[in-house]
PDB file of N, H, CA, C and O in Angstrom:
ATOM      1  N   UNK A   1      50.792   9.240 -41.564  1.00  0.00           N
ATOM      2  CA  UNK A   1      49.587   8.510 -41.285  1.00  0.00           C
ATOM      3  C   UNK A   1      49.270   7.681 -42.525  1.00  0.00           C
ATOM      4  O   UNK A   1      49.509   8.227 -43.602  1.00  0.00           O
ATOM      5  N   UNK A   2      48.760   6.426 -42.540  1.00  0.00           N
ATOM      6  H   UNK A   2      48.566   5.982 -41.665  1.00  0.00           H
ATOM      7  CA  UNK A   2      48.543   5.842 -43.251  1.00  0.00           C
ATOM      8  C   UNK A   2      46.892   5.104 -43.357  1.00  0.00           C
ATOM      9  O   UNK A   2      46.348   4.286 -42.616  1.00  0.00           O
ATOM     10  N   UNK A   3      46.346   5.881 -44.774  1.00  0.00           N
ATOM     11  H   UNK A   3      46.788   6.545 -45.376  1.00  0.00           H
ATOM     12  CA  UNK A   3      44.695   5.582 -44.656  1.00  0.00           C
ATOM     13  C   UNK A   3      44.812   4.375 -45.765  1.00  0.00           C
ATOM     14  O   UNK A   3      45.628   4.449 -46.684  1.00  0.00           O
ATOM     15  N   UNK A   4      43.906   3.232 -45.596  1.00  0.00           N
ATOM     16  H   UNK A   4      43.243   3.172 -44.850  1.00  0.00           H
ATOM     17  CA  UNK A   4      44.110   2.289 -46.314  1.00  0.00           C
ATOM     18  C   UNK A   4      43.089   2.701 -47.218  1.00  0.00           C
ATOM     19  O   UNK A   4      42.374   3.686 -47.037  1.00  0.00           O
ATOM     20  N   UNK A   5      42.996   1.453 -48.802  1.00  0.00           N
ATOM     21  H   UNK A   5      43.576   0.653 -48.950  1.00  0.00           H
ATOM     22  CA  UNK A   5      41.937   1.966 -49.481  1.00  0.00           C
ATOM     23  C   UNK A   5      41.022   0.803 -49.115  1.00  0.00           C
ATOM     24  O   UNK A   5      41.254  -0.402 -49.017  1.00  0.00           O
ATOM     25  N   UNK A   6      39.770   1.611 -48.921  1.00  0.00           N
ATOM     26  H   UNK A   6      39.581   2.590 -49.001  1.00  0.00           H
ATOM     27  CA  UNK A   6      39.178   0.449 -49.093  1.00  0.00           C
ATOM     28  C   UNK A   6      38.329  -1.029 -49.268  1.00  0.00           C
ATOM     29  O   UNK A   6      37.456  -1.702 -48.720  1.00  0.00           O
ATOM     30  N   UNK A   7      39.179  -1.022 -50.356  1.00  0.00           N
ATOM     31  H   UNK A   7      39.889  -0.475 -50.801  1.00  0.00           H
ATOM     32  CA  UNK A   7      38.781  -2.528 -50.900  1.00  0.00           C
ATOM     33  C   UNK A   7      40.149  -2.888 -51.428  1.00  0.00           C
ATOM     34  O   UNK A   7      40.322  -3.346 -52.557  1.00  0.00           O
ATOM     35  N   UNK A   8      41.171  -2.643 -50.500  1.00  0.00           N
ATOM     36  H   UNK A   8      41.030  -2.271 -49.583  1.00  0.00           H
ATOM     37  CA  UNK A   8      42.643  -3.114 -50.276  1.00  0.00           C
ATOM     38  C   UNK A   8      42.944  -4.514 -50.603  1.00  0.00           C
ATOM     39  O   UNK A   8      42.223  -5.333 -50.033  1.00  0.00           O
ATOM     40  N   UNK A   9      43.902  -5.001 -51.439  1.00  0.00           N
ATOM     41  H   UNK A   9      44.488  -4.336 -51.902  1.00  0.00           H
ATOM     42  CA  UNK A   9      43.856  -6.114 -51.777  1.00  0.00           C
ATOM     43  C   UNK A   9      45.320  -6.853 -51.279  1.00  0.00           C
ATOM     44  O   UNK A   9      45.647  -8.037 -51.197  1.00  0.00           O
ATOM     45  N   UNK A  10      46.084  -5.496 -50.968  1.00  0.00           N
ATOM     46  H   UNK A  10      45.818  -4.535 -51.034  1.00  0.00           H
ATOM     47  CA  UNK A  10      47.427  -5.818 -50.267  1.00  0.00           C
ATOM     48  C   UNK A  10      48.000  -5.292 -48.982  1.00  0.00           C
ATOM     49  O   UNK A  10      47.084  -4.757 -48.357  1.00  0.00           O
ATOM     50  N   UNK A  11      48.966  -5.233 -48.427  1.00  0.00           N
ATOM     51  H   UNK A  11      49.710  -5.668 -48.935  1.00  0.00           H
ATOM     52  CA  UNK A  11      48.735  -4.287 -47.008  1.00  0.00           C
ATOM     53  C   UNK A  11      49.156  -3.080 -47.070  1.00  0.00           C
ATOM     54  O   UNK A  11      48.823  -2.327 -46.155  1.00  0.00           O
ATOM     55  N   UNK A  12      49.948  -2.599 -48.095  1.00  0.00           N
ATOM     56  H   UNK A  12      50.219  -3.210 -48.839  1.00  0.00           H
ATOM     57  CA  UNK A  12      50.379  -1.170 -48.663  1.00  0.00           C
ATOM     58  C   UNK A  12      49.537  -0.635 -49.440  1.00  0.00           C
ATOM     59  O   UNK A  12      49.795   0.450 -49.963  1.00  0.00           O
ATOM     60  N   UNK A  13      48.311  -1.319 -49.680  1.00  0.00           N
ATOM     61  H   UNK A  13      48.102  -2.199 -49.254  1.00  0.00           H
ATOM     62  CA  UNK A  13      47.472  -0.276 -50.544  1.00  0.00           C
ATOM     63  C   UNK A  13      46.686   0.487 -50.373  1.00  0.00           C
ATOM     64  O   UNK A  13      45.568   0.052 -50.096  1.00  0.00           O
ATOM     65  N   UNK A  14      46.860   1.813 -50.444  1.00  0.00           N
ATOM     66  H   UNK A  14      47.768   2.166 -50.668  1.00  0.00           H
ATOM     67  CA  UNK A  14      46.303   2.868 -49.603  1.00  0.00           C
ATOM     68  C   UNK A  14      47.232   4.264 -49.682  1.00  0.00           C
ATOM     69  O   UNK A  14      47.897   4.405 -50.708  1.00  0.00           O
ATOM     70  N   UNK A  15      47.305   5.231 -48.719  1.00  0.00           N
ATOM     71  H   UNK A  15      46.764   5.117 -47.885  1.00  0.00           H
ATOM     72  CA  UNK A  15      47.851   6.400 -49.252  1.00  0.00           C
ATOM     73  C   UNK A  15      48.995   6.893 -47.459  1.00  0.00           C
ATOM     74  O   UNK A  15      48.698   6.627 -46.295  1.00  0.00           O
ATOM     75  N   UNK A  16      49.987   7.487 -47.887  1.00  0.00           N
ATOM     76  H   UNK A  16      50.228   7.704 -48.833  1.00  0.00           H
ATOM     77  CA  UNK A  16      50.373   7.743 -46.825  1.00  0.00           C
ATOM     78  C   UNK A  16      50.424   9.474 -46.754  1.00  0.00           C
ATOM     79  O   UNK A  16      51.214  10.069 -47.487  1.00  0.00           O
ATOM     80  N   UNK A  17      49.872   9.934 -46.180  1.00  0.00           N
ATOM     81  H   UNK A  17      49.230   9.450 -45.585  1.00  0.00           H
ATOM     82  CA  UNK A  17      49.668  11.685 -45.358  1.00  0.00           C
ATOM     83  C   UNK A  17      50.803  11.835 -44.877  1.00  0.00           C
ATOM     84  O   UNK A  17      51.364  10.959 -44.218  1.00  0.00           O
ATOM     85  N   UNK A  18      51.294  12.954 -45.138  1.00  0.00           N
ATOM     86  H   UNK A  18      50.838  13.665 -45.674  1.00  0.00           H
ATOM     87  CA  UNK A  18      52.588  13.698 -44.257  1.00  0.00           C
ATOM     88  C   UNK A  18      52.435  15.240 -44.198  1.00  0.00           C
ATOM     89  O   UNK A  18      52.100  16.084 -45.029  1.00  0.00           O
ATOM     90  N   UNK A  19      52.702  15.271 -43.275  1.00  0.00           N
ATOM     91  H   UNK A  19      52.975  14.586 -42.600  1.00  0.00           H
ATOM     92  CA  UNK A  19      53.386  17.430 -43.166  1.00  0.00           C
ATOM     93  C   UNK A  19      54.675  17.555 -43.997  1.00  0.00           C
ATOM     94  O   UNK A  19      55.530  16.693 -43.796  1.00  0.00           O
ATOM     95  N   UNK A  20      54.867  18.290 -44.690  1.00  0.00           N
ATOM     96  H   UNK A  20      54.172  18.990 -44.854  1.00  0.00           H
ATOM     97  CA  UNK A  20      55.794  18.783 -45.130  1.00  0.00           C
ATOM     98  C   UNK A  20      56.080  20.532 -45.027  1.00  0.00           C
ATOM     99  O   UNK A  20      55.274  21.384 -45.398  1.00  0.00           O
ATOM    100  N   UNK A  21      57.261  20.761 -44.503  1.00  0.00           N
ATOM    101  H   UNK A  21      57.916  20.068 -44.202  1.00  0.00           H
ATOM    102  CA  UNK A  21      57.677  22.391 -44.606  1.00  0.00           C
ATOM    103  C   UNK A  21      58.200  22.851 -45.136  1.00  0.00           C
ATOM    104  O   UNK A  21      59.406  22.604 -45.160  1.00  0.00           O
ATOM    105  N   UNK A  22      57.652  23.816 -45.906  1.00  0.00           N
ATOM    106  H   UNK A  22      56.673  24.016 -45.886  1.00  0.00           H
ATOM    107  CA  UNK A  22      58.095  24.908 -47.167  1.00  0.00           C
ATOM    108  C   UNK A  22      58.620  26.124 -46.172  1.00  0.00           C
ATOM    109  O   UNK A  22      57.829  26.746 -45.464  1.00  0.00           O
ATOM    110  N   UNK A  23      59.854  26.358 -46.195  1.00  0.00           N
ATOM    111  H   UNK A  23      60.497  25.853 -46.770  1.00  0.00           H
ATOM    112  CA  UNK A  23      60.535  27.268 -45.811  1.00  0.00           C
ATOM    113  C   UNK A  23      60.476  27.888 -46.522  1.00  0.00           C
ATOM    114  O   UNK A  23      60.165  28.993 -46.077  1.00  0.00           O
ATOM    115  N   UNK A  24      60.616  27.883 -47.682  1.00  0.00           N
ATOM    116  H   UNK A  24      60.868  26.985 -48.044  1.00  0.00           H
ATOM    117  CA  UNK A  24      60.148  29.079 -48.753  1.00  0.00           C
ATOM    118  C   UNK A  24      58.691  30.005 -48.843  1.00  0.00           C
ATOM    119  O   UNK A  24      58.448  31.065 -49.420  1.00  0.00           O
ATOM    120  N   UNK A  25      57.988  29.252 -48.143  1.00  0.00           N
ATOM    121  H   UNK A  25      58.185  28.391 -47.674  1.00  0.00           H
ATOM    122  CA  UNK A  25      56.269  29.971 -47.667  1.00  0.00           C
ATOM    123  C   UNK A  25      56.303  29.930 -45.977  1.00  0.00           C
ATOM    124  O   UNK A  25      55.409  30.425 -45.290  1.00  0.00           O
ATOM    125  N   UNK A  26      57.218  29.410 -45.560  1.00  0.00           N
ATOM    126  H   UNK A  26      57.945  29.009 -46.118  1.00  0.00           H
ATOM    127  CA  UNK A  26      57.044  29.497 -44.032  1.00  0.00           C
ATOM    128  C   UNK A  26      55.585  28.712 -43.763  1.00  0.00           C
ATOM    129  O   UNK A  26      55.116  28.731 -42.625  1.00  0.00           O
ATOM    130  N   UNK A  27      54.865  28.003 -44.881  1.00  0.00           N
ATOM    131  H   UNK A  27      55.245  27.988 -45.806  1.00  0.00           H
ATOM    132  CA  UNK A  27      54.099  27.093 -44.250  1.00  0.00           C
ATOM    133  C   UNK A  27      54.176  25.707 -44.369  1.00  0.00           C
ATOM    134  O   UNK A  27      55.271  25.146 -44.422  1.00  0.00           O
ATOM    135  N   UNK A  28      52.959  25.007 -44.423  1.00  0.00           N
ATOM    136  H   UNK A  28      52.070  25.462 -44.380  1.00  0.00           H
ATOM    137  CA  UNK A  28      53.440  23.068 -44.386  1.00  0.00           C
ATOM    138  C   UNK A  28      52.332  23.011 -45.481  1.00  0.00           C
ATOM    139  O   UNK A  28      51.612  23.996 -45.648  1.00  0.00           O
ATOM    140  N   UNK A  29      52.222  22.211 -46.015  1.00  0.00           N
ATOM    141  H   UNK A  29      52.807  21.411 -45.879  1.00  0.00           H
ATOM    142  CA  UNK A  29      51.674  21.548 -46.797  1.00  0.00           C
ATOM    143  C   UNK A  29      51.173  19.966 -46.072  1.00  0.00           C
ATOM    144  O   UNK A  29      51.716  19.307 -45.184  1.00  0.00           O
ATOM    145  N   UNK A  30      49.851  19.697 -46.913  1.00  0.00           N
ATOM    146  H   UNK A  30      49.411  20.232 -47.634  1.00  0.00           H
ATOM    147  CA  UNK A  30      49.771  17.786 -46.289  1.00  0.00           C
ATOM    148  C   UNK A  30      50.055  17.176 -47.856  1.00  0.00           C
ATOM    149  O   UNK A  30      49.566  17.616 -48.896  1.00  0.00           O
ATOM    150  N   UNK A  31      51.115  15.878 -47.688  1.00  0.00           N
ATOM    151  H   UNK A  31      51.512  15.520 -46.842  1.00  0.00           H
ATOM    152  CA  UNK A  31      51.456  15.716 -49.063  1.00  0.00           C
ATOM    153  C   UNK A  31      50.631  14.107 -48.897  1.00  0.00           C
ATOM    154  O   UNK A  31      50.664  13.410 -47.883  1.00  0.00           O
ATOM    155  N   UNK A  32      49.948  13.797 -50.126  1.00  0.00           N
ATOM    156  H   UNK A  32      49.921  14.364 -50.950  1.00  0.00           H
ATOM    157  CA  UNK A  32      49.683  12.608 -50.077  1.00  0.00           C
ATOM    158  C   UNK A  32      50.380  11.713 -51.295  1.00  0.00           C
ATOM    159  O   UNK A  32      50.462  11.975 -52.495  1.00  0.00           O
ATOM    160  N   UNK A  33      50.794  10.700 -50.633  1.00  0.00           N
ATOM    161  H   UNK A  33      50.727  10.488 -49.658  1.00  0.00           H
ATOM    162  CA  UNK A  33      51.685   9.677 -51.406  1.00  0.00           C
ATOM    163  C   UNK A  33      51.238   8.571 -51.592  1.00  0.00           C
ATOM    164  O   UNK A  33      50.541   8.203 -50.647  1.00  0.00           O
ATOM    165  N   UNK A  34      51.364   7.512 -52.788  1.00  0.00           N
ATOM    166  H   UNK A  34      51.930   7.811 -53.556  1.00  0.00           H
ATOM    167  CA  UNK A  34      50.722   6.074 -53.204  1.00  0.00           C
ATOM    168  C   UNK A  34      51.629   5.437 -52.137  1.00  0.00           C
ATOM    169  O   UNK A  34      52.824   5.481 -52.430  1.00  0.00           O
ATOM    170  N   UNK A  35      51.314   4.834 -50.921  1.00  0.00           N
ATOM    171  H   UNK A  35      50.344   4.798 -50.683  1.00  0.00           H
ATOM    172  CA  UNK A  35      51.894   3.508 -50.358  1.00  0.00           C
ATOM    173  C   UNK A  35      52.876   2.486 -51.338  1.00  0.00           C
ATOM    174  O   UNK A  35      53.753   1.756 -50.877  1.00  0.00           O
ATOM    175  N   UNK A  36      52.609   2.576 -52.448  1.00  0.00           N
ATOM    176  H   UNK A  36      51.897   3.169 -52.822  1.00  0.00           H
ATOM    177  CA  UNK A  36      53.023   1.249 -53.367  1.00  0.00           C
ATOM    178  C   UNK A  36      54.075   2.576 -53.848  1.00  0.00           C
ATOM    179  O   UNK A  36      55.129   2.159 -54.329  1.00  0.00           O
ATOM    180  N   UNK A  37      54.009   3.412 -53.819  1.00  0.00           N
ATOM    181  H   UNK A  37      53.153   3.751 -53.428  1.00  0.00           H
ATOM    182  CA  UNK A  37      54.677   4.346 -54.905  1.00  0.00           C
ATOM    183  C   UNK A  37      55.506   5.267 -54.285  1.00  0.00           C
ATOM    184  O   UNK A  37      55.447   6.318 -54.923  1.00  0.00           O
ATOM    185  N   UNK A  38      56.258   5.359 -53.328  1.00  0.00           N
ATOM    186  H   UNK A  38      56.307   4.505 -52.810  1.00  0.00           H
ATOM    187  CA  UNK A  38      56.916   6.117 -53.266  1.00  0.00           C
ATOM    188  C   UNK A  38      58.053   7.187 -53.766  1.00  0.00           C
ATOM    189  O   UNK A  38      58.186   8.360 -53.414  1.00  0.00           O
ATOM    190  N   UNK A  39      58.699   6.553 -54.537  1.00  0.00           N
ATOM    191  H   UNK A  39      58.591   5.601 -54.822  1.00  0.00           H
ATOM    192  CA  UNK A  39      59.208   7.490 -55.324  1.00  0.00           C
ATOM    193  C   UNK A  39      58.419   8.084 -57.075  1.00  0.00           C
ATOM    194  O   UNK A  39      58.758   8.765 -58.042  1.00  0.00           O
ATOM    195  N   UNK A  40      57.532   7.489 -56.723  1.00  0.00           N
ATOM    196  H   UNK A  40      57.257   6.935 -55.937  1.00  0.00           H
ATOM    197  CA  UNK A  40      56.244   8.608 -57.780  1.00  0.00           C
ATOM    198  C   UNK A  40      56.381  10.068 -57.241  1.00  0.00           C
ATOM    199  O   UNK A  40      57.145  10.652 -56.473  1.00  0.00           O
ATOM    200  N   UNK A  41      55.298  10.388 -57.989  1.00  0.00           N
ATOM    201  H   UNK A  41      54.677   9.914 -58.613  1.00  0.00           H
ATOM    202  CA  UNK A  41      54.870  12.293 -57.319  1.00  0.00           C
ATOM    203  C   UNK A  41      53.753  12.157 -56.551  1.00  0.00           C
ATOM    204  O   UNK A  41      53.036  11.174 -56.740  1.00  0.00           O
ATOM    205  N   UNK A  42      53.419  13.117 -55.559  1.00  0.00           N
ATOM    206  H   UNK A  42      54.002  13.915 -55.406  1.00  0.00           H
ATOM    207  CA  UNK A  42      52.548  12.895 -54.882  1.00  0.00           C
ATOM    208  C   UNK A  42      51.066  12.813 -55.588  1.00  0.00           C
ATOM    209  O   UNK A  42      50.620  13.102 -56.699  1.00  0.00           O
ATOM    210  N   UNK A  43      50.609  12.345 -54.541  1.00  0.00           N
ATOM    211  H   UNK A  43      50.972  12.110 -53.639  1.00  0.00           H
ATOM    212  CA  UNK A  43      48.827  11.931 -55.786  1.00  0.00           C
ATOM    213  C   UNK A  43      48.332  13.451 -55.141  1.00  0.00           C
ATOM    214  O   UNK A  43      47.471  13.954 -55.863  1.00  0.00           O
ATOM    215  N   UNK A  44      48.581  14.052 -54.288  1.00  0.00           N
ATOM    216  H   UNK A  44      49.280  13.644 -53.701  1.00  0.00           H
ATOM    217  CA  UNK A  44      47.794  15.379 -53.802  1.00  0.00           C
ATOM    218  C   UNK A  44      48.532  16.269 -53.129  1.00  0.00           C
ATOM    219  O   UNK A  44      49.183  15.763 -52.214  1.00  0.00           O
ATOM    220  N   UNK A  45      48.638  17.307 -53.257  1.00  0.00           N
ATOM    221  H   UNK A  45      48.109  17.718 -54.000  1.00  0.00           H
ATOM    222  CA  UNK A  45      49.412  18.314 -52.373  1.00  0.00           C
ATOM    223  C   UNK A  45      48.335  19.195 -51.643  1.00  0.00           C
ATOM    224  O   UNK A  45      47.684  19.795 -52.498  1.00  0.00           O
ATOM    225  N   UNK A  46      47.943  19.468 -50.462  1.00  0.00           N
ATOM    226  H   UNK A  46      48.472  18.980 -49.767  1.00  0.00           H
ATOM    227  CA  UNK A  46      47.196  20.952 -50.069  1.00  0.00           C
ATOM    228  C   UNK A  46      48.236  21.781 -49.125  1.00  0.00           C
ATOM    229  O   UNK A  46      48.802  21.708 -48.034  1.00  0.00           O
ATOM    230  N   UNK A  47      48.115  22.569 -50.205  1.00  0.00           N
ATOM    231  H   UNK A  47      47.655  22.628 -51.090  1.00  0.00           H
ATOM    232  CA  UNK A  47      48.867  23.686 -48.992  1.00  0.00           C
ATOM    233  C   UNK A  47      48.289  24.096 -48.005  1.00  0.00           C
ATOM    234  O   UNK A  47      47.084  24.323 -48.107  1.00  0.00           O
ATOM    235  N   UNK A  48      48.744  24.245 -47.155  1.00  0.00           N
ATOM    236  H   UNK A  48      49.724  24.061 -47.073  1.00  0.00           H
ATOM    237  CA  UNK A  48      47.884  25.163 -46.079  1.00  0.00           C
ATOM    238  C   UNK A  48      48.273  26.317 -45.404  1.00  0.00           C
ATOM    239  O   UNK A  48      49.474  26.053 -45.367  1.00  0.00           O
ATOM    240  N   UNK A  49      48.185  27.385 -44.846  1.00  0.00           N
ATOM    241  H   UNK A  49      47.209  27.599 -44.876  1.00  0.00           H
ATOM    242  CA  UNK A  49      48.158  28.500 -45.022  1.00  0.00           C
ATOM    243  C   UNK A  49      49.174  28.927 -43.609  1.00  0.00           C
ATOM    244  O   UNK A  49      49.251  30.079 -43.182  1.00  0.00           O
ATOM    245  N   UNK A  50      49.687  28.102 -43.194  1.00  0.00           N
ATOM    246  H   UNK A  50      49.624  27.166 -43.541  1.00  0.00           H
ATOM    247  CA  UNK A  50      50.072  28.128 -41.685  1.00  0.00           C
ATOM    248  C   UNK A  50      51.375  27.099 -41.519  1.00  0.00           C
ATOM    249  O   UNK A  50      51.319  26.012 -42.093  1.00  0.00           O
ATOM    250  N   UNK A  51      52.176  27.340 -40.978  1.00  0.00           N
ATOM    251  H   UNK A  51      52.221  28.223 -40.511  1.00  0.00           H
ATOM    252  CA  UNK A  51      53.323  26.442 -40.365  1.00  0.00           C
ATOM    253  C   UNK A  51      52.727  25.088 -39.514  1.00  0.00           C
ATOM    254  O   UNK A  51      52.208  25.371 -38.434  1.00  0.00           O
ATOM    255  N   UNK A  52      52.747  23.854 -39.837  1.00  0.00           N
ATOM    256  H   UNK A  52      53.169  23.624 -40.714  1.00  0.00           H
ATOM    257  CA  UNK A  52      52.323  23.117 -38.572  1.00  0.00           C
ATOM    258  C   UNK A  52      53.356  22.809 -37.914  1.00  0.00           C
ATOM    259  O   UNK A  52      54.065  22.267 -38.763  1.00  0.00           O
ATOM    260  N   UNK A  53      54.117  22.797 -36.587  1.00  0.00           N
ATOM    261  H   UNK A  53      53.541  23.238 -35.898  1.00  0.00           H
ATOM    262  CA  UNK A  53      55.201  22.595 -36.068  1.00  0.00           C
ATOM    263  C   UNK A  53      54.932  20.964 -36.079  1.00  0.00           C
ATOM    264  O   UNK A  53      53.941  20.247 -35.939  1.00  0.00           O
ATOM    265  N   UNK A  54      56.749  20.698 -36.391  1.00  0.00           N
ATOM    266  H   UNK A  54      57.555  21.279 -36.505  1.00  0.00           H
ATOM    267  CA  UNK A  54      57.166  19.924 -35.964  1.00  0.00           C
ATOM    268  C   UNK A  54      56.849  18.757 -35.015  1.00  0.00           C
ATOM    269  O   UNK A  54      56.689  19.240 -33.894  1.00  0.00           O
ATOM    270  N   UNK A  55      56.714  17.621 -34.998  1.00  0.00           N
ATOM    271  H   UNK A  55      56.844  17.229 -35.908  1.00  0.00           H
ATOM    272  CA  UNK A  55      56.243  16.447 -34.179  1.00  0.00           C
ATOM    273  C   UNK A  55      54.844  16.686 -33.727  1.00  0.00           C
ATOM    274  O   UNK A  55      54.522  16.184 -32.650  1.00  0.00           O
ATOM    275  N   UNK A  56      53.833  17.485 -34.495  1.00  0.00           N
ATOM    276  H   UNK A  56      54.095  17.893 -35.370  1.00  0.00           H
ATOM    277  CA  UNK A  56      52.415  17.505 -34.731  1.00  0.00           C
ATOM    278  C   UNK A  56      51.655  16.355 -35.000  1.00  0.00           C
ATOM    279  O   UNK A  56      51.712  15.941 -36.158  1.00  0.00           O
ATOM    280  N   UNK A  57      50.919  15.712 -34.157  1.00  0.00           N
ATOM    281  H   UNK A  57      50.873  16.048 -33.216  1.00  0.00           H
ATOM    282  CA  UNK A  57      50.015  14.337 -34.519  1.00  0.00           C
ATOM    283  C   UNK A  57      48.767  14.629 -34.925  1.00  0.00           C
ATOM    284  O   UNK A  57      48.395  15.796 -35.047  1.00  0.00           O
ATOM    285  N   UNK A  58      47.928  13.504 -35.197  1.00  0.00           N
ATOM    286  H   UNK A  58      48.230  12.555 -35.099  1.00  0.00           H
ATOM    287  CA  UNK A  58      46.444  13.393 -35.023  1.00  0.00           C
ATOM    288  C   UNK A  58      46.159  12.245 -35.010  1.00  0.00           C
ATOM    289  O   UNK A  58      47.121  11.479 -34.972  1.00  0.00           O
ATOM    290  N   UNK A  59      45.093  11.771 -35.028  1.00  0.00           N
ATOM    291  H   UNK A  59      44.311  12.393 -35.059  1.00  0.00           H
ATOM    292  CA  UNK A  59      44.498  10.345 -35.438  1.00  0.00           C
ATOM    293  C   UNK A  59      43.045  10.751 -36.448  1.00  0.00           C
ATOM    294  O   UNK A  59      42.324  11.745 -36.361  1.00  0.00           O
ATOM    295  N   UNK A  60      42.956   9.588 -37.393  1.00  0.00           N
ATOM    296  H   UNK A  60      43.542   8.781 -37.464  1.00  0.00           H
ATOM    297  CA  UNK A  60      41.683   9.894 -38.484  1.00  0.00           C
ATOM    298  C   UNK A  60      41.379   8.218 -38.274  1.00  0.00           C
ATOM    299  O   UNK A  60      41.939   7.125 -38.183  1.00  0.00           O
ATOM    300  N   UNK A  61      39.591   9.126 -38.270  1.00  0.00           N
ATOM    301  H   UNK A  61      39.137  10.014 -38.345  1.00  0.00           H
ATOM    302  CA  UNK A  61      39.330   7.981 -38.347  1.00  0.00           C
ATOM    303  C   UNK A  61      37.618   7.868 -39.397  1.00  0.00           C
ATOM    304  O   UNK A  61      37.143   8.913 -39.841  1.00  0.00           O
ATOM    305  N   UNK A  62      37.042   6.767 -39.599  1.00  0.00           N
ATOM    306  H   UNK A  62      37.427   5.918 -39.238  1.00  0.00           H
ATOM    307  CA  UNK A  62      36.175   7.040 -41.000  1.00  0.00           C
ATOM    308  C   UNK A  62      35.061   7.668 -40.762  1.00  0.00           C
ATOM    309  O   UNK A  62      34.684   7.630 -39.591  1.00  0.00           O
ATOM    310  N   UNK A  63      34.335   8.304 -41.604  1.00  0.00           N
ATOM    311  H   UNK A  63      34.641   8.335 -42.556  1.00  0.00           H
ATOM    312  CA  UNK A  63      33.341   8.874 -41.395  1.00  0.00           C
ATOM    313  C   UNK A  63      32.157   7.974 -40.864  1.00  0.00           C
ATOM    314  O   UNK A  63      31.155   8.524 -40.406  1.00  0.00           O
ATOM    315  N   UNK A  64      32.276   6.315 -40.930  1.00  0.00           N
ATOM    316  H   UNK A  64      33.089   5.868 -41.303  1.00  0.00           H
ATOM    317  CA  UNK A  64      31.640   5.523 -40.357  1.00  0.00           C
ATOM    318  C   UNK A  64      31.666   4.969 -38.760  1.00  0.00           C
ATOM    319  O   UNK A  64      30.982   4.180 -38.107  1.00  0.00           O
ATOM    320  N   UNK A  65      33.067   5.994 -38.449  1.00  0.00           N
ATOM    321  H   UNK A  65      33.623   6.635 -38.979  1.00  0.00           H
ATOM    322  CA  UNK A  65      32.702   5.372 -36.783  1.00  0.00           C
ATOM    323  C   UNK A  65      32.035   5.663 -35.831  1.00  0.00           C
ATOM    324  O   UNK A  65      32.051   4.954 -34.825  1.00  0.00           O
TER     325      UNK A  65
END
């Protein structure tokens, strides 16, 4: 998923959300990544306490809608 920032000045600027699975904890994590930066480190990791399966969606949307 991709949340823009903003006061975006380009069209990649903003952050991209992913699931990631730790087989080693048997859970997922949400990893957040710089759009501009991908092979940086992530700007945020939360683990979370639970497996999210595979091809899991959502939609976000701002606290202003």
């Amino acid at each position: 998923m991709f949340a823009g920032r903003p006061d975006a000045k380009a069209e990649d600027d903003g952050w991209v959300l992913a699931y990631v699975y730790d087989q080693n904890r048997d859970a997922s994590d949400v990893v957040i990544l710089d759009a501009q930066d991908f092979e940086g480190p992530p700007v945020a990791t939360v683990e979370l306490p639970v497996r999210v399966p595979f091809g899991f969606h959502g939609n976000w949307i701002t606290d202003s809608a």
